[in-house]
Coordinates of C-alpha atoms and ligand atoms in Angstrom, one line a residue:
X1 CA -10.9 -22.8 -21.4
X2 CA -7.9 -20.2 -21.3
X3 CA -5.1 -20.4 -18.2
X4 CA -4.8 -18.3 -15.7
X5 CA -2.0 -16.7 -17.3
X6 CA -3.6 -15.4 -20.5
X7 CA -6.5 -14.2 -19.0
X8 CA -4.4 -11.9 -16.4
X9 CA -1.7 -10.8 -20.0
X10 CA -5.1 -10.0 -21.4
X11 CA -6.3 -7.3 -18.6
X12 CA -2.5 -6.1 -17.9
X13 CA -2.5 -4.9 -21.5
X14 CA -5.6 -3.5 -21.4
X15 CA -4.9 -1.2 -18.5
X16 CA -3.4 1.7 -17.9
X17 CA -2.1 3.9 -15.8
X18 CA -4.4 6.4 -15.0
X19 CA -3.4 10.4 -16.2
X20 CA -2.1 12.6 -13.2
X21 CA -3.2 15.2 -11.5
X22 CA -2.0 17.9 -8.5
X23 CA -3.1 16.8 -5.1
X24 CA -2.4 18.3 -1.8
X25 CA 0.7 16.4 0.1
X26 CA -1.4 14.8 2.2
X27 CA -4.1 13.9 0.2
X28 CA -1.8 11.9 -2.1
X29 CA -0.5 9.9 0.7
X30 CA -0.4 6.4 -1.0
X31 CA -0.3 7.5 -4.3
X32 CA 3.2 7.8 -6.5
X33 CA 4.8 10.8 -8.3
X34 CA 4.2 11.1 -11.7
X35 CA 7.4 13.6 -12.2
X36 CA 10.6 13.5 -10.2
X37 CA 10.8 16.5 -7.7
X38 CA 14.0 18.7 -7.4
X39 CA 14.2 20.4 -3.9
X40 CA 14.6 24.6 -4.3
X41 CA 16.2 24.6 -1.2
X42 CA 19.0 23.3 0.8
X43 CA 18.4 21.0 4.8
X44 CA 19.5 22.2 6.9
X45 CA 18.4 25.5 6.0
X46 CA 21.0 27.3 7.7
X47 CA 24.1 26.0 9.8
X48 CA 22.5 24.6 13.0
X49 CA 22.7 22.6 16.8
X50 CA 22.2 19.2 17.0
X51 CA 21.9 19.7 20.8
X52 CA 21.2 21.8 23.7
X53 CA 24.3 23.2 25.0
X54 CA 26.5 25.8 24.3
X55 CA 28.4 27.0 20.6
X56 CA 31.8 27.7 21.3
X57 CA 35.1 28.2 19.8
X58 CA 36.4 24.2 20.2
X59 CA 40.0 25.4 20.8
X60 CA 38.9 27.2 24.0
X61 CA 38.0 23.8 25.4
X62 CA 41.1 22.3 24.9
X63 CA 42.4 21.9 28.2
X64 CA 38.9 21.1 29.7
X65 CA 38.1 18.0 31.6
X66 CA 36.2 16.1 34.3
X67 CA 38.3 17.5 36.7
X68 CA 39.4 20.3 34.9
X69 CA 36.6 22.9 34.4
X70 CA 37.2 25.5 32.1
X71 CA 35.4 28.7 32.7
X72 CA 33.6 30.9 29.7
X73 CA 31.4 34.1 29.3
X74 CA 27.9 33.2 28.3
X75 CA 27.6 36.2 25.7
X76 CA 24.3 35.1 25.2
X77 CA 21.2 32.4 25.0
X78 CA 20.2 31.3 21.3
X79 CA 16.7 29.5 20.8
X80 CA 15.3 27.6 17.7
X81 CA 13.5 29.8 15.6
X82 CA 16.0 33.1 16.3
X83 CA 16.6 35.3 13.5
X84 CA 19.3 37.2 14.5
X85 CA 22.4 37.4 12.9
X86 CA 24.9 36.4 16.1
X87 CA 28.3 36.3 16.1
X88 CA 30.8 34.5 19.0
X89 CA 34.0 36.1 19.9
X90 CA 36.8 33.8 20.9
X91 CA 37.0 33.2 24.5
X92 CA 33.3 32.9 25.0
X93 CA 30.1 30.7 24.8
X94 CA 26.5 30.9 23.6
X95 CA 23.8 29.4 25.1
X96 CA 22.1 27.5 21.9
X97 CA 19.0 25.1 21.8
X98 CA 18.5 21.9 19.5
X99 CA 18.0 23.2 15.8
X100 CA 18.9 27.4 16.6
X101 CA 21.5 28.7 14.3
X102 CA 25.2 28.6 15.2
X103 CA 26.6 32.3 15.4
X104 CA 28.9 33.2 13.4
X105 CA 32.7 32.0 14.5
X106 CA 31.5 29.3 16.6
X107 CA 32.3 25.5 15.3
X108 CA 31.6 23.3 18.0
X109 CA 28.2 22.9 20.7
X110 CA 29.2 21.6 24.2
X111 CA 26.1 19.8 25.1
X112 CA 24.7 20.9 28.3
X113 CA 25.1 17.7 30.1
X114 CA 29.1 18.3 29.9
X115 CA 28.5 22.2 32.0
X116 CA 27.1 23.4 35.0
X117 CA 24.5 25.1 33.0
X118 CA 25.4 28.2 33.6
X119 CA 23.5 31.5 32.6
X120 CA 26.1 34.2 32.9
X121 CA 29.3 32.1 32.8
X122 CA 29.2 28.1 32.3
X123 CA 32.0 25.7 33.8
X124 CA 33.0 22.7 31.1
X125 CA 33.5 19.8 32.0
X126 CA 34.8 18.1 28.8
X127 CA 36.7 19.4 25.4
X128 CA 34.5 18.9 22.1
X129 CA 36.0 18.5 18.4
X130 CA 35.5 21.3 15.4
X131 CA 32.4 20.7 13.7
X132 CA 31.1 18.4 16.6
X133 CA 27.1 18.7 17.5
X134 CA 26.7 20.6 14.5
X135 CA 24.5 20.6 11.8
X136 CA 26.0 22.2 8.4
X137 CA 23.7 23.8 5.7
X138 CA 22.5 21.5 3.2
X139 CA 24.4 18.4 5.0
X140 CA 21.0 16.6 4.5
X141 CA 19.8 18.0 1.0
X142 CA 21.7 20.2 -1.1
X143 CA 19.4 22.8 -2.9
X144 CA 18.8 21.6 -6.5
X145 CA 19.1 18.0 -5.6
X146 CA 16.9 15.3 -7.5
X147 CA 14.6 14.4 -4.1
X148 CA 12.1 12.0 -5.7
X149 CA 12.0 10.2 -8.7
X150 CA 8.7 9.6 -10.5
X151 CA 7.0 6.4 -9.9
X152 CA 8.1 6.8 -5.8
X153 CA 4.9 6.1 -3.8
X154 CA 4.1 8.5 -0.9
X155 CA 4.7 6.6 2.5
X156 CA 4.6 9.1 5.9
X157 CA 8.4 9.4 5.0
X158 CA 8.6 10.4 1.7
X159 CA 5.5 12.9 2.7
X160 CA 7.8 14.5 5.6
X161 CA 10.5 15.2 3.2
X162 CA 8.5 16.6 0.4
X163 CA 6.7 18.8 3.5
X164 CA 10.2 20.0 4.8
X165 CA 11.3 21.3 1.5
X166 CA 8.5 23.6 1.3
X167 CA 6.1 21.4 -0.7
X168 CA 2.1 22.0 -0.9
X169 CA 1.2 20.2 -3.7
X170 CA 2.4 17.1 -5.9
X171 CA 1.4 16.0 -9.7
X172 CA 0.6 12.0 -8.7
X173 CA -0.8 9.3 -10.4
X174 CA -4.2 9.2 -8.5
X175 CA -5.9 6.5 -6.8
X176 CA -8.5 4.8 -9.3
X177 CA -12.2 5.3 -8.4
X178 CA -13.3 1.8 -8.2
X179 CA -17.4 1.1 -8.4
X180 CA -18.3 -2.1 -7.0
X181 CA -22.0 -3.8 -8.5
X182 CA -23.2 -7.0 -6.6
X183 CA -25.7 -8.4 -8.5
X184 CA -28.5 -11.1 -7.3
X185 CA -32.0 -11.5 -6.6
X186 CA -31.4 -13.1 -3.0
X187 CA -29.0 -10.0 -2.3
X188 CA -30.2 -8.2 1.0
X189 CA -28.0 -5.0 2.3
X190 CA -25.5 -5.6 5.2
X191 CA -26.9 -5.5 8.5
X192 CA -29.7 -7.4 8.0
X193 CA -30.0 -10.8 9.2
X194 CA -31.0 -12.7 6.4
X195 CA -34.2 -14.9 6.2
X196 CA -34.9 -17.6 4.1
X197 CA -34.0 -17.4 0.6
X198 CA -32.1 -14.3 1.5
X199 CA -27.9 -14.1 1.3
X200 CA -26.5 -10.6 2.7
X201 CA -23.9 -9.1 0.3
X202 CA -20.8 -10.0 1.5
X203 CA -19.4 -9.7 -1.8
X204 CA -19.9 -5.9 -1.9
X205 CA -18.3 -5.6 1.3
X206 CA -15.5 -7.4 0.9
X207 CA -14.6 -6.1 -2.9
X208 CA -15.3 -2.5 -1.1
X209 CA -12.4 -3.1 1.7
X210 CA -9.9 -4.6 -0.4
X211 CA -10.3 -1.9 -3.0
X212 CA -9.8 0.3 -0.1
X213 CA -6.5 -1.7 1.1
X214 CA -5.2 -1.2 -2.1
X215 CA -5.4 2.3 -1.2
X216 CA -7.8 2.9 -4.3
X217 CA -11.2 4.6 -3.9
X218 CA -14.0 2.3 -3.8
X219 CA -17.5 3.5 -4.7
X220 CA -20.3 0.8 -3.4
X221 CA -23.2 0.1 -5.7
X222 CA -25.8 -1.7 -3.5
X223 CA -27.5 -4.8 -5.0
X224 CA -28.8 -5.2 -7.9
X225 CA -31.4 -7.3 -9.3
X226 CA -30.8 -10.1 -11.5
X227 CA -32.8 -7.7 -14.8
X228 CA -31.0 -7.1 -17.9
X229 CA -32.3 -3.3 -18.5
X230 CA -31.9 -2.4 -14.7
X231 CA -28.0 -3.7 -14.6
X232 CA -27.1 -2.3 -18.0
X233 CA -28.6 1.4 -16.8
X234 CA -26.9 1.1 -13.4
X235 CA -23.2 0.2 -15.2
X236 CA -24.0 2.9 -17.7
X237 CA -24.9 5.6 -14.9
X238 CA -21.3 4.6 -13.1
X239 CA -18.9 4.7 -16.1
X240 CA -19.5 8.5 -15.6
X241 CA -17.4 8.3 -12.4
X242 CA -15.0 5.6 -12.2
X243 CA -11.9 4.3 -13.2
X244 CA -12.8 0.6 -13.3
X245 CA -16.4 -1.4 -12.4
X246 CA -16.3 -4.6 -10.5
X247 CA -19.5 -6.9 -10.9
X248 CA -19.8 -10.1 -8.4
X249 CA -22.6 -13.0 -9.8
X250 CA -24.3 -13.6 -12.9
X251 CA -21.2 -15.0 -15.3
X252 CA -22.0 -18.5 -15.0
X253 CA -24.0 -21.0 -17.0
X254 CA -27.3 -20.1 -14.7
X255 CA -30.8 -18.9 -15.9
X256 CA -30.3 -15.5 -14.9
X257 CA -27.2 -14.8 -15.0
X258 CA -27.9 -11.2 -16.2
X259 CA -24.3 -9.8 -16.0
X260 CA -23.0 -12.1 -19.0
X261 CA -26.3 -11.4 -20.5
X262 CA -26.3 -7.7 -20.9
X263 CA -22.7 -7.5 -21.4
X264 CA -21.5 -10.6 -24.0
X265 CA -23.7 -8.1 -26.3
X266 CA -20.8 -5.7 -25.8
X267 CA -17.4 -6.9 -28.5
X268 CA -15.0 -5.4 -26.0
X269 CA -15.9 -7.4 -23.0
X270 CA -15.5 -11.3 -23.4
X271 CA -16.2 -14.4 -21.1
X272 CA -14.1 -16.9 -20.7
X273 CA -13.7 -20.6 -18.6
X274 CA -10.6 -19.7 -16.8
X275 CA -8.6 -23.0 -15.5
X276 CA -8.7 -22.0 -12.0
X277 CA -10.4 -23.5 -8.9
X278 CA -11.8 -21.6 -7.4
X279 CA -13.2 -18.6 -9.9
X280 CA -13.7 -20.1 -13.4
X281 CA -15.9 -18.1 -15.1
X282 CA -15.1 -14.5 -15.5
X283 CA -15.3 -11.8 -17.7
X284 CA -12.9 -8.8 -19.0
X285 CA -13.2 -6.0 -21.3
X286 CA -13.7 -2.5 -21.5
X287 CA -17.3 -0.4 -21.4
X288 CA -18.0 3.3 -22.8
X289 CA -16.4 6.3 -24.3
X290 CA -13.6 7.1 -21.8
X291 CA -12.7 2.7 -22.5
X292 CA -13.6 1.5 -18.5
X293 CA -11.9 -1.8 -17.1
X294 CA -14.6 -3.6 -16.3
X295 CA -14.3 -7.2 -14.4
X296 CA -17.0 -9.5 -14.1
X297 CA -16.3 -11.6 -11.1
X298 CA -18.4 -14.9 -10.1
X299 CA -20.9 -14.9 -7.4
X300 CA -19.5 -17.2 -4.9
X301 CA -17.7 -15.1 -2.2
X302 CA -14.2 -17.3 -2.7
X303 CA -14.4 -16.9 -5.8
X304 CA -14.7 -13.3 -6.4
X305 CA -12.1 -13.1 -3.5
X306 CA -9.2 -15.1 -5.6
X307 CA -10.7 -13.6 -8.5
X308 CA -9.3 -10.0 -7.2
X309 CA -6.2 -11.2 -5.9
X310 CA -5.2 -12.8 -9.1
X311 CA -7.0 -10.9 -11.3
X312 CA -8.0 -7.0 -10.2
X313 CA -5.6 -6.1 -7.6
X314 CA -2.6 -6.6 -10.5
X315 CA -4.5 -4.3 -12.6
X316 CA -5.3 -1.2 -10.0
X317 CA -1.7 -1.9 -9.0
X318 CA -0.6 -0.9 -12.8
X319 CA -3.6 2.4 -13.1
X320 CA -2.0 3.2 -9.8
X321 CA 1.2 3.2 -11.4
X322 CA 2.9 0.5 -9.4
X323 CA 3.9 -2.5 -9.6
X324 CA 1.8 -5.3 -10.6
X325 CA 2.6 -7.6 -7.9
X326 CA 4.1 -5.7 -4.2
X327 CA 4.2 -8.7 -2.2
X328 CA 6.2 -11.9 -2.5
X329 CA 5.3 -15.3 -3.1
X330 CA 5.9 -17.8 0.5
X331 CA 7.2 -20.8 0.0
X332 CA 6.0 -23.2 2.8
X333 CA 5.7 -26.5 3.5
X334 CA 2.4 -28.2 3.2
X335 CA 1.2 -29.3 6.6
X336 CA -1.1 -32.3 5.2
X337 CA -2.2 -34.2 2.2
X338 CA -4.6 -32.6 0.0
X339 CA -6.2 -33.2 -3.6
X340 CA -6.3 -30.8 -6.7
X341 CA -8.6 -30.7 -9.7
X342 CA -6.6 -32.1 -12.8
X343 CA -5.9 -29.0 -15.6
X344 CA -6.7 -26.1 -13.3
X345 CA -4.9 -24.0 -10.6
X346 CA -6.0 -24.6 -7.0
X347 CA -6.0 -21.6 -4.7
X348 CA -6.3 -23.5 -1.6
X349 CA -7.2 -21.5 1.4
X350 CA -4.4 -22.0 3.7
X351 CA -2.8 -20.6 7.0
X352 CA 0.5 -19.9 6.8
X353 CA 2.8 -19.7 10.2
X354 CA 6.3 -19.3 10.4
X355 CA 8.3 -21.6 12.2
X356 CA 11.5 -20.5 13.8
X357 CA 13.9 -23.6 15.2
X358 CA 17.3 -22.3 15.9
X359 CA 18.8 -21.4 12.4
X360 CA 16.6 -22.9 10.4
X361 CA 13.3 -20.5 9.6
X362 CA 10.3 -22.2 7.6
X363 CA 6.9 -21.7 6.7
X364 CA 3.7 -24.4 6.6
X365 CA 0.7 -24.0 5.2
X366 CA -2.5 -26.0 6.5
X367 CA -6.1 -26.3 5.0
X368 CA -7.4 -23.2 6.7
X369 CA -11.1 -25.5 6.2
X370 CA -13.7 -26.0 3.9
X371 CA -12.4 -25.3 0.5
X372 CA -15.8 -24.7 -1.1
X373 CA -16.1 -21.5 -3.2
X374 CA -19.0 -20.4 -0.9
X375 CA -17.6 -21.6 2.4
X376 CA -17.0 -17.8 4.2
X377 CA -15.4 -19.5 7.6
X378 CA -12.1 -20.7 5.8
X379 CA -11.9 -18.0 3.6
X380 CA -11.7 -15.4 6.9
X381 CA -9.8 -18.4 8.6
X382 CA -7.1 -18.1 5.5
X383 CA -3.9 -15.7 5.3
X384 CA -3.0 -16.7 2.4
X385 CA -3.8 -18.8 -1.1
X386 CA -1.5 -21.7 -1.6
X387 CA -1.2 -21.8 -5.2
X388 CA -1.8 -25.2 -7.1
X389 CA -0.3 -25.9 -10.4
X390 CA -2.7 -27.3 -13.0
X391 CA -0.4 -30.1 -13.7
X392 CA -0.6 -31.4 -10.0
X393 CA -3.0 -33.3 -8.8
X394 CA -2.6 -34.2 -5.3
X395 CA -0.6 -32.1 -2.2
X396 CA 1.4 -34.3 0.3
X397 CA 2.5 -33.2 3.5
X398 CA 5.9 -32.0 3.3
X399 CA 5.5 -30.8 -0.1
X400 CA 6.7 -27.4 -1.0
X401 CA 3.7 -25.2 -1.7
X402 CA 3.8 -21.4 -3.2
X403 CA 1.7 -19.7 -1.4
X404 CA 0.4 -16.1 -2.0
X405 CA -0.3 -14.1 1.3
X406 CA -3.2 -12.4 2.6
X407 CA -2.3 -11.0 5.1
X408 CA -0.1 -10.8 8.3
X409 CA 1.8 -14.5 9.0
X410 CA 2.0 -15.6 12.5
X411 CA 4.3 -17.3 14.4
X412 CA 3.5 -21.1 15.0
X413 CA 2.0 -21.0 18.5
Ligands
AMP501 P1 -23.8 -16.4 -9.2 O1 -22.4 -16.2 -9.6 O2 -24.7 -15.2 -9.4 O3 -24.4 -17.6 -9.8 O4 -23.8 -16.7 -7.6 C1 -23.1 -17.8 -7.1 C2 -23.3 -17.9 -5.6 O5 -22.7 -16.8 -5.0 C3 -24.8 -17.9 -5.2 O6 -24.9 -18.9 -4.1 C4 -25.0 -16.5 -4.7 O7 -26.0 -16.4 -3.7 C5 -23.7 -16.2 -4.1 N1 -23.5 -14.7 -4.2 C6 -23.6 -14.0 -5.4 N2 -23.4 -12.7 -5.2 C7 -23.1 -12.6 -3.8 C8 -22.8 -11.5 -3.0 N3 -22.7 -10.3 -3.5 N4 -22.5 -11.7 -1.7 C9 -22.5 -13.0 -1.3 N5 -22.8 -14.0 -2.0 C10 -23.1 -13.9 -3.3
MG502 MG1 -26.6 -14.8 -9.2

């Protein structure tokens, strides 16, 4: 038996990042930079209104107030988007709109709530300050400036800033291709109800969506049969295409458990007991020329569902080129007594709420149900995995629990 902890060093020194390559802005949303990007240009582009109003010369306005309106030529109207090279002599205004560029001479915009709106002469109703309302040239990004580091991943925001600087495409670290094999003679495709002997792949499913809320690619093997030469040509013919193969059933100690069959042949893949509960047995190593992670997850859908969490999701993190961990642990209080297997790490299926009492904000995590590795209800029930030491045997109520979350955390209704 090996901890939890040498079999997760083991798989986060056997991956890596993946190489980059150039990808359309948008089409790298979610992935990060694999160079730091300098901007060519300067935001603003050129010296511009923050408002809709009128560019003026601010010492005009001096004297002007609610009551005492001071009176200007409106030398002319000034959209967004104009070209033309304008220039404001003293004494007069220029209508301008939000983001058109200041003529020449003018340091100040009157916004147009503060006038009568006039087209040919405008009353103002209030004095403005030199510079005020306006936007200087490079005030937001100076041209040259360091934008983006490498390693930044690309959220909405970082996309909109790497679009307004002129940007089409970005050299990323790309999101790994991730194929997903269920094995399993009593496998039957989803959306079927299943009959006797039959168990729909869940397993597929699930390993498919939380590839994909990773914001990797997943690629979705159907089932495969519990035969040795049908599984080993079905892994062969996806190495060609991915990054990294997850497998679901057939690593235990059963009579056809093919997956740890076919592949303990292999020396760079290796099963091992892990002292966790659940997801002990599992396998790691790496299949083919190009060296493909491969992960060899148990069969039991709670299983395979820690098993990613602890296990895969650190190491697409790391090919991805972030962080091997994005989410912090909760520390809650336990909500009831429970028991834990002596010498392995419970992840106990748990809900977590928040509590919020005046000053005082708290979490509690309670048995989200049945904590068998097959029971589906508590799993979906769960939104997070309170994690177990080995060394402790029983929970008490009022214990302080580490738990790892799933997903959103509610407020205690
Ligand atoms: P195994 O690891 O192959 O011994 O399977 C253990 C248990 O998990 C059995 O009850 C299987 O029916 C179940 N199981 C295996 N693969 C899947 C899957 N892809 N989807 C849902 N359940 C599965
Ligand atoms: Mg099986």
């Amino acid at each position: 038996m090996i901890t939890v902890q040498e079999h997760l060093s083991r798989i986060v020194q056997t991956v890596q990042r993946l190489p980059p390559i150039g990808l359309d802005l948008l089409d790298a949303q979610g992935c990060v930079l694999a160079q730091d990007v300098t901007s060519e240009v300067a935001l603003p582009g050129l010296r511009n209104s923050a408002m809709d109003g009128y560019a003026v010369h601010a010492a005009d306005l001096a004297a002007a107030g609610e009551t005492a309106p001071v009176r200007l030529p409106v030398a002319g109207d000034i959209a967004a988007g104009s070209t033309r090279a304008l220039s404001l002599a003293p004494g007069q205004g220029m209508r301008i709109m939000t983001g058109a560029p200041m003529p020449e001479g003018a340091d100040a915009v009157v916004p147009v709530e503060h006038t009568d709106g006039g087209l040919t002469e405008v009353s103002v109703l209030a004095r403005v300050s030199v510079g005020q309302h306006v936007r200087e040239a490079g005030g937001d990004v100076a041209a040259g400036d360091l934008l983006m580091r490498q390693g930044t991943r690309l959220e909405p925001r970082q996309i909109a800033l790497l679009a307004a600087v002129g940007t089409g495409e970005v050299r990323v670290t790309p999101r790994p291709r991730v194929v997903v094999i269920s094995t399993g003679d009593e496998l039957i495709e989803p959306g079927t109800r299943p009959g006797f002997g039959q168990v729909v792949d869940s397993n597929g499913l699930m390993l498919t969506a939380a590839v994909r809320a990773l914001d990797c690619l997943p690629l979705r093997v159907g089932c495969v049969r519990d035969d040795a030469s049908t599984f080993l040509s079905t892994i062969e013919g996806q190495l060609k295409h991915a990054d990294a193969v997850i497998t679901t059933g057939g690593v235990s100690m059963g009579a056809y458990d093919t997956v740890k069959e076919v592949l303990s042949r292999v020396a760079a893949m290796r099963f091992d007991k892990v002292a966790m509960q659940p997801g002990m047995p599992q396998g790691f190593g790496v299949l083919g020329d190009d060296q493909i992670p491969v992960f060899t997850l148990p069969g039991n859908p709670v299983s395979a569902m820690v098993s990613f969490e602890v296990f895969v999701a650190p190491a697409l993190r790391l090919m991805a080129g972030r962080p091997q961990e994005e989410t912090s642990m909760v520390t809650a209080v336990a909500a009831e007594d429970w028991t834990a297997p002596a010498g392995k790490v419970q992840y106990a299926r748990v809900v977590l709420s928040r509590n919020d009492s005046g000053h005082l904000t708290g979490y509690t995590a309670a048995i989200a149900g049945l904590q068998g590795s097959h029971a589906l209800g508590s799993m979906a029930a769960a939104n997070a995995l309170a994690v177990i030491p080995a060394d402790v045997t029983s929970v008490r109520a009022g214990d302080q629990v580490s738990c790892h979350p799933l997903g959103p955390i509610q407020e205690a209704s």
